[in-house]
Every structure is written in C-alpha cells, then in structure tokens.
Coordinates of C-alpha atoms in Angstrom, one line a residue:
M160 CA 13.5 -3.8 -11.4
Q161 CA 9.8 -4.1 -11.1
C162 CA 7.7 -2.0 -8.8
L163 CA 4.2 -3.2 -9.4
P164 CA 2.8 -6.2 -7.6
N165 CA 3.3 -9.6 -9.2
V166 CA -0.4 -10.2 -9.2
G167 CA -1.8 -13.7 -9.3
K168 CA -5.5 -13.4 -8.5
A169 CA -8.7 -13.0 -10.6
R170 CA -8.6 -10.3 -13.4
S171 CA -10.5 -7.1 -12.8
R172 CA -13.0 -6.1 -15.4
S173 CA -11.7 -2.5 -15.4
V174 CA -8.1 -3.3 -16.1
L175 CA -7.8 -5.9 -18.8
I176 CA -4.0 -5.8 -19.0
V177 CA -2.7 -9.3 -19.6
I178 CA -1.7 -9.9 -16.0
A179 CA -3.9 -11.5 -13.4
L180 CA -5.3 -9.0 -11.0
A181 CA -6.3 -9.8 -7.5
S182 CA -10.0 -10.0 -6.8
V183 CA -11.3 -8.1 -3.8
L184 CA -11.6 -10.3 -0.8
G185 CA -15.1 -10.3 0.7
S186 CA -14.7 -10.1 4.4
S187 CA -17.0 -9.5 7.3
F188 CA -15.6 -6.9 9.6
A189 CA -17.5 -7.6 12.8
A190 CA -15.3 -7.0 15.8
G191 CA -15.9 -5.8 19.3
V192 CA -13.8 -3.5 21.6
A193 CA -11.6 -5.6 23.8
S194 CA -12.4 -5.2 27.5
A195 CA -9.8 -4.3 30.0
G196 CA -7.5 -7.2 30.6
E197 CA -8.5 -9.0 27.4
E198 CA -6.1 -9.9 24.7
P199 CA -6.4 -7.8 21.5
C200 CA -8.1 -9.5 18.6
V201 CA -5.0 -9.0 16.5
R202 CA -1.7 -7.2 16.8
V203 CA -0.9 -5.0 13.7
A204 CA 2.2 -2.9 13.0
F205 CA 2.9 -0.3 10.3
V206 CA 6.4 0.7 9.2
Y207 CA 6.9 4.0 7.3
D208 CA 10.1 5.3 5.8
N209 CA 9.3 8.9 6.4
E210 CA 7.1 11.0 8.7
T211 CA 3.4 10.8 7.9
K212 CA 2.4 14.4 8.7
T213 CA 3.3 15.9 5.4
P214 CA 0.6 15.4 2.7
G215 CA 1.6 12.7 0.2
F216 CA 2.2 9.0 -0.2
Q217 CA 3.0 8.2 3.5
H218 CA 0.2 10.4 4.8
G219 CA -2.3 8.8 2.5
Q220 CA -1.4 5.4 4.0
K221 CA -1.6 6.9 7.5
V222 CA -5.2 7.8 6.7
G223 CA -5.8 4.2 5.8
E224 CA -4.1 3.0 9.0
N225 CA -6.4 5.3 11.1
Y226 CA -9.4 4.0 9.2
M227 CA -8.4 0.4 10.2
R228 CA -8.0 1.5 13.8
K229 CA -11.4 3.0 13.9
K230 CA -13.1 0.1 12.3
L231 CA -11.3 -2.5 14.3
P232 CA -11.0 -1.1 17.8
C233 CA -10.2 -4.5 19.4
A234 CA -6.8 -4.5 17.5
E235 CA -3.5 -3.5 19.1
V236 CA -1.9 -1.2 16.5
K237 CA 1.6 0.3 16.5
A238 CA 3.1 2.6 13.9
V239 CA 6.8 3.2 13.4
E240 CA 8.0 6.2 11.3
S241 CA 11.2 7.4 9.6
I242 CA 12.7 3.9 9.2
P243 CA 15.2 4.2 6.3
E244 CA 14.8 1.7 3.4
G245 CA 17.5 -0.9 3.0
P246 CA 19.5 -3.1 5.4
G247 CA 19.1 -0.7 8.3
S248 CA 15.4 -1.5 8.5
L249 CA 15.9 -5.2 9.3
P250 CA 16.2 -4.7 13.1
T251 CA 12.9 -2.8 13.2
F252 CA 11.0 -5.7 11.6
E253 CA 12.8 -8.2 13.9
Q254 CA 11.9 -6.1 16.9
L255 CA 8.2 -5.9 15.9
V256 CA 8.2 -9.7 15.5
D257 CA 9.7 -10.1 19.0
E258 CA 7.1 -7.8 20.4
G259 CA 4.4 -10.2 19.2
Y260 CA 2.9 -8.3 16.2
E261 CA 1.1 -10.8 14.0
L262 CA 0.6 -8.7 10.9
I263 CA 3.2 -6.1 9.7
F264 CA 2.6 -3.7 6.9
A265 CA 5.8 -2.3 5.3
N266 CA 4.7 0.8 3.5
S267 CA 7.7 1.5 1.1
F268 CA 9.2 -0.3 -1.8
G269 CA 12.8 -0.4 -0.5
Y270 CA 12.0 -2.8 2.3
G271 CA 11.8 -5.8 0.0
D272 CA 15.0 -7.6 0.7
Q273 CA 14.6 -7.2 4.5
L274 CA 11.0 -8.5 4.4
L275 CA 12.0 -11.6 2.5
E276 CA 14.6 -12.3 5.1
V277 CA 12.5 -11.7 8.2
A278 CA 9.5 -13.5 6.6
A279 CA 11.7 -16.6 6.0
D280 CA 12.7 -16.7 9.7
N281 CA 9.2 -16.1 11.1
S282 CA 6.6 -18.2 9.3
D283 CA 3.9 -17.6 11.9
V284 CA 3.9 -13.8 11.2
K285 CA 2.1 -12.3 8.2
F286 CA 3.9 -9.5 6.2
E287 CA 2.4 -7.1 3.7
H288 CA 4.7 -5.1 1.3
A289 CA 3.4 -1.9 -0.4
V290 CA 4.5 -1.6 -4.0
G291 CA 6.4 -4.8 -3.7
F292 CA 6.8 -7.5 -6.3
R293 CA 8.1 -10.6 -4.5
T294 CA 5.9 -12.8 -2.4
A295 CA 6.3 -15.7 0.0
D296 CA 4.0 -18.0 1.9
N297 CA 3.7 -15.4 4.6
L298 CA 4.5 -12.3 2.5
S299 CA 1.9 -10.4 0.3
T300 CA 2.3 -7.4 -1.9
F301 CA -0.3 -4.7 -2.4
Y302 CA -0.7 -1.6 -4.6
G303 CA -3.2 0.1 -6.8
A304 CA -3.7 0.6 -10.6
R305 CA -2.9 4.2 -10.0
F306 CA -2.7 4.8 -13.8
E307 CA -6.5 4.7 -13.9
G308 CA -6.6 7.8 -11.7
W309 CA -3.8 9.4 -13.8
Y310 CA -5.9 8.8 -16.9
L311 CA -8.7 10.9 -15.3
Q312 CA -6.1 13.5 -14.3
G313 CA -5.0 13.7 -17.9
I314 CA -8.5 14.6 -19.0
A315 CA -8.5 17.5 -16.4
A316 CA -5.0 18.6 -17.4
A317 CA -5.8 18.8 -21.1
D318 CA -8.8 21.1 -20.4
A319 CA -6.7 23.3 -18.0
S320 CA -3.8 23.8 -20.5
E321 CA -4.2 26.4 -23.2
S322 CA -1.2 25.2 -25.1
G323 CA -1.6 21.5 -24.7
Q324 CA 2.0 21.3 -23.4
L325 CA 2.0 19.5 -20.1
G326 CA 4.9 18.8 -17.8
V327 CA 5.5 16.0 -15.3
I328 CA 7.9 16.0 -12.5
A329 CA 8.6 12.3 -11.7
P330 CA 10.8 10.7 -9.1
F331 CA 12.3 7.6 -10.6
P332 CA 11.8 5.7 -14.0
I333 CA 10.3 2.7 -12.3
P334 CA 7.4 0.7 -13.8
S335 CA 4.7 2.1 -11.6
I336 CA 5.7 5.7 -12.6
I337 CA 6.1 4.9 -16.3
S338 CA 2.5 3.4 -16.3
D339 CA 1.2 6.5 -14.5
I340 CA 2.9 8.8 -17.1
N341 CA 1.4 6.7 -19.9
G342 CA -2.1 6.8 -18.4
F343 CA -1.8 10.5 -17.9
T344 CA -0.8 11.1 -21.5
L345 CA -3.5 8.8 -22.9
G346 CA -6.1 10.7 -20.8
A347 CA -4.9 14.1 -22.0
R348 CA -4.8 13.0 -25.7
S349 CA -8.3 11.6 -25.4
V350 CA -9.3 15.3 -25.0
N351 CA -6.6 17.0 -27.1
P352 CA -5.0 14.6 -29.6
D353 CA -2.1 17.0 -30.0
A354 CA -1.3 17.2 -26.3
T355 CA 2.3 16.5 -25.3
V356 CA 3.7 15.5 -21.9
Q357 CA 7.3 16.5 -21.1
V358 CA 8.9 14.5 -18.4
V359 CA 11.7 15.4 -16.0
F360 CA 13.0 12.7 -13.6
T361 CA 14.5 14.0 -10.3
N362 CA 15.8 10.6 -9.0
A363 CA 14.3 11.4 -5.7
F364 CA 10.9 10.7 -4.1
E365 CA 10.9 13.9 -2.1
D366 CA 13.5 16.6 -2.8
A367 CA 12.2 20.2 -2.6
I368 CA 15.2 21.7 -4.4
K369 CA 15.2 19.2 -7.3
D370 CA 11.4 19.5 -7.6
K371 CA 11.6 23.3 -7.8
Q372 CA 14.3 23.3 -10.4
A373 CA 12.5 20.8 -12.5
A374 CA 9.2 22.7 -12.3
E375 CA 10.9 26.0 -13.2
A376 CA 12.8 24.4 -16.1
L377 CA 9.5 23.1 -17.5
L378 CA 8.0 26.5 -17.3
D379 CA 11.0 28.0 -19.1
D380 CA 10.3 25.4 -21.9
G381 CA 6.8 26.8 -22.4
I382 CA 4.9 24.3 -20.3
D383 CA 1.6 25.7 -19.0
Y384 CA 0.5 22.8 -16.8
L385 CA 2.5 20.9 -14.1
A386 CA 1.9 17.4 -12.8
Q387 CA 3.6 16.4 -9.6
M388 CA 4.5 12.7 -9.1
S389 CA 7.1 13.5 -6.5
G390 CA 6.5 14.3 -2.9
S391 CA 7.7 17.7 -1.9
P392 CA 5.5 20.9 -1.8
S393 CA 7.7 22.7 -4.4
V394 CA 5.8 21.9 -7.6
G395 CA 2.6 23.3 -6.1
S396 CA 4.4 26.3 -4.8
V397 CA 6.0 27.1 -8.2
A398 CA 2.6 26.6 -9.9
E399 CA 1.0 28.9 -7.4
E400 CA 3.6 31.6 -7.8
N401 CA 3.3 31.6 -11.6
D402 CA -0.5 31.2 -11.7
I403 CA -0.1 27.8 -13.5
P404 CA -2.6 25.0 -13.1
W405 CA -1.1 21.9 -11.5
N406 CA -2.0 18.6 -9.9
G407 CA -0.5 16.5 -7.1
A408 CA -0.7 12.9 -6.3
D409 CA -1.3 10.3 -3.6
D410 CA -3.3 12.5 -1.1
P411 CA -6.1 15.1 -1.4
K412 CA -4.3 17.2 1.1
V413 CA -1.5 18.1 -1.3
K414 CA -3.9 20.8 -2.4
S415 CA -2.4 22.9 0.4
F416 CA 0.9 23.2 -1.6
G417 CA -0.8 25.5 -4.2
P418 CA -4.5 25.8 -3.5
S419 CA -5.5 28.5 -5.9
T420 CA -4.4 26.7 -9.1
Y421 CA -4.8 23.1 -7.9
V422 CA -6.7 20.9 -10.4
G423 CA -6.8 17.5 -8.6
A424 CA -4.9 14.4 -7.5
P425 CA -5.1 10.7 -8.2
Y426 CA -4.7 8.8 -5.0
L427 CA -5.2 5.4 -3.3
K428 CA -7.6 4.5 -0.6
W429 CA -5.7 2.1 1.6
G430 CA -8.0 1.7 4.6
H431 CA -10.3 -1.1 3.3
Y432 CA -7.3 -3.2 2.3
F433 CA -5.6 -2.8 5.7
L434 CA -8.9 -3.7 7.4
Q435 CA -9.7 -6.8 5.3
E436 CA -6.1 -8.2 5.8
A437 CA -6.3 -7.7 9.6
Q438 CA -9.7 -9.4 9.6
A439 CA -8.4 -12.2 7.6
V440 CA -5.7 -12.8 10.2
I441 CA -8.3 -12.8 12.9
D442 CA -10.5 -15.3 10.9
G443 CA -7.5 -17.5 10.1
T444 CA -8.2 -17.0 6.3
W445 CA -5.2 -14.8 5.4
E446 CA -3.4 -16.0 2.3
S447 CA -0.4 -14.6 0.4
Q448 CA -1.3 -12.6 -2.7
G449 CA -0.2 -9.9 -5.0
Y450 CA -3.1 -7.4 -4.8
L451 CA -3.6 -4.6 -7.3
G452 CA -6.6 -2.5 -6.4
T453 CA -8.6 -0.6 -9.0
I454 CA -11.3 2.0 -9.5
A455 CA -13.7 -0.8 -9.7
D456 CA -13.1 -1.9 -6.2
K457 CA -12.7 1.7 -5.0
F458 CA -9.0 1.4 -4.2
V459 CA -8.1 4.0 -6.8
A460 CA -9.7 7.4 -6.5
F461 CA -9.5 10.9 -8.0
H462 CA -9.7 14.1 -5.9
V463 CA -11.4 17.0 -7.8
G464 CA -9.9 20.4 -7.5
T465 CA -10.8 23.5 -9.5
I466 CA -12.3 22.0 -12.6
P467 CA -15.2 23.2 -14.8
K468 CA -18.5 21.4 -14.2
N469 CA -18.6 19.9 -17.7
V470 CA -15.1 18.5 -17.2
V471 CA -16.1 17.0 -13.8
A472 CA -19.1 15.4 -15.5
D473 CA -16.8 13.9 -18.2
I474 CA -14.4 12.6 -15.6
K475 CA -17.2 11.0 -13.7
A476 CA -18.5 9.4 -16.8
K477 CA -15.1 8.0 -17.7
K478 CA -14.6 6.8 -14.1
A479 CA -17.8 4.8 -14.4
E480 CA -16.7 3.3 -17.7
I481 CA -13.4 2.2 -16.2
A482 CA -15.2 0.7 -13.3
D483 CA -17.5 -1.4 -15.4
G484 CA -14.9 -2.3 -18.0
T485 CA -16.3 -0.3 -20.9
L486 CA -13.1 1.8 -20.9
V487 CA -9.8 0.1 -20.5
V488 CA -6.9 2.5 -20.1
F489 CA -4.4 0.4 -22.0
A490 CA -6.5 -1.0 -24.7
G491 CA -5.3 -0.8 -28.3
P492 CA -4.7 0.9 -30.6
I493 CA -1.9 2.6 -28.8
T494 CA 1.1 4.1 -30.5
A495 CA 4.6 4.1 -29.0
Q496 CA 6.7 7.2 -28.5
D497 CA 8.7 6.3 -31.6
G498 CA 5.6 6.0 -33.8
S499 CA 5.5 2.2 -33.9
V500 CA 2.4 0.2 -32.9
L501 CA 2.7 -0.5 -29.1
V502 CA -0.7 -2.2 -28.6
P503 CA -2.7 -3.3 -31.7
E504 CA -6.4 -2.6 -31.9
G505 CA -8.5 -5.1 -30.1
Q506 CA -5.7 -6.1 -27.8
F507 CA -4.6 -5.1 -24.3
A508 CA -1.2 -3.9 -23.2
E509 CA 1.2 -6.5 -21.8
F510 CA 2.5 -5.6 -18.3
D511 CA 6.1 -5.4 -19.3
V512 CA 5.3 -3.2 -22.3
I513 CA 3.2 -0.4 -20.8
T514 CA 5.6 -0.1 -17.8
T515 CA 8.8 0.1 -19.8
I516 CA 8.0 2.1 -23.0
F517 CA 6.5 5.6 -23.3
V518 CA 3.4 6.1 -25.5
E519 CA 3.1 8.7 -28.2
G520 CA 2.9 12.2 -26.9
V521 CA 5.5 11.8 -24.2
I522 CA 8.6 13.9 -24.5
G523 CA 11.7 12.6 -22.7
E524 CA 13.6 9.3 -22.4
I525 CA 13.4 6.5 -19.8
P526 CA 16.9 6.4 -18.2
Q527 CA 18.5 3.1 -17.8
Q528 CA 18.6 1.9 -14.2
G529 CA 21.9 0.4 -13.0

C-alpha cells in the first residue's frame, strides 16, 4: 500500500528522489467578493475524517481551508467533519455533488476507493485527495515531502538529547511515515553520527492510551527524547511530566500538549495549494496531477520551539540548502539498517526504497501490512 502521491509533474530541485515531482502551478488569485444575489465564483467543499479543533493533521488543514476562504471571498465553501473513512463516506461525497460543489477536497487517506467511485460517476466535478496515490481525469492527489521537515527536526533532536537515544511514536508503517522516520534519523545523525532512533508503531493515528503507553515504554528503555508522529496529546504530556524534550508534527499548535519541553514540529502549509486549485477551477485550467509540495515551494515548514540560537541558525542554513537543492535529504551514500548500501554515493534514493526500508540508526522493524 502506497501513501505518497503518484507524482507525475516536473522534478523539484530540493528533492531529487527518482520520482517526478509536481511543479508549483503559477496562478493569479484575483477575485472579487460576490455581491448579494450573485452566483459564487466557485463552490468548494472540504471533507475531514475527524474534528478539526484539536491541534494536529486535521487542524493544520483547517488552517489552510480558512486561508483559502480569506483569499477567495467570492467562493462558497462548505466543510464537513467527522466523516469516517471507508465505504460509509460515499454518501457524503455524493451529497456534496448533488448540492452543486465543483471542487471537493477529501482530507484523509482512507477515502481513496470512494473518491474513485464518485469521480467516475461525476466527470464534471473535480476531486482532490490528500495523501492519496491514485488519480483519474477529474481526481488529483496532494501531499508534501514532509521528510524534509523531519530532517530538520532530527537536527534539533540530536542537539536536545544528551544520550543520542531518540524515540519515535508512529501510527502505521505506511510509506509516508517510513520516509519521515528515515529523514528524522538522517538529520539526527548529521549532528551525532552515533544517534539512534527507536520506533514504536501504535497502529492508530490518534489513540491517547496507546500513545501514552508507547512513550512511557520508550522512557523505560532509556530514551531521553520523544518524537510524536501520532495525533493525540499524550506524548507531549508524558514528555512534560518527565521533563523530556519532545517534538510534535503537522501543526504548530501541538506545542500546547507539552509547552515547557517542546522542541518543534514539521508541518505542511496547505492553504496556497487549496487556493491555487480553486482558482484553477475558476479559470478553467484545472488538471489532474499528483502534487508533492516541498520546502522549496514553501509547502513544507518547520516550527521552532525551545532550541538554542546556534541550532536555529544551523536549521535555517540546512533549510536554505534543501530549498536550493544543495542538500538532498535522500542523497547517497546512505546505509540501510542491516548495514548494506541502501543508496550509493552520487545517487538518489528510489521512491520504493526509502519508503519501505529503514536507514542505519533506526531500531525497530517495519511490520508487514496485511
């Protein structure tokens, strides 16, 4: 199962993985406020699988939705929350089509099958699938090269950890998470070559009990830094209670989970993409694509928490190098977890390699998905 977009556009200079990355579409966002009685310039709907109030992945997308609303006031926008993934979501998408929405953003991976079905039956409606991997003539996928942000987070983590023993609480062993763990590990080992990253998979995107148990188990193993890739507040709370540095993900507001020991958070800035796609529908220029945003196009970002000034300066320098292509996160030489050569010197990681195999320094196995 893949969980990164099947990208088919121009390759970004900052991520020279041997897959084609989508180029940023250059759009003009001129739009006026519709007067009373006028038709909206476009009808846009957002579908979320959870509530968007809690800091994290869904709230981060909600921030992007609100950005689009502000920049495109002539649009009619509807948001539907707490729509479970899977077959039960199909009536929601069908209803939005019946209500006349022209562009529908589905903001969770598990809507894939339903989107393919509803897109096939409604060729005049445009669909956008977050973290998806299957496209159609009227169905795009979009996500970000989040591993770039996790590389920067690894730099901060290695500095914050006295022992060099880092722990990651991860939801599922899907490609996007594997690449994030690898990016985090490479970033940490660029500072401390002996750093290790112990991984615990909870098999849940947001489970407070499992996250708490995983965080406490890692501390019992001697870990002195916690990295949260899951969605509940538990990891930050455990770190705060034990005075352990930690980082969150997907939303700067996760800092509230454990503010005094918070180090930072890699996250994605969705708003510009939402806006450009809505404008493309207005202009009649919308095309199906597999979009993977990067640091270079300001889709991937890193929120700085409590980090020494010299480390902040180093992170900023590395961020600039990633943006201009001087630093490529998955450029060789890279050694695999088992000590073999994963990426030779002078080459770049293949997509299906860096998302399915752990790099050297990671402790833990990738469970097989049934």
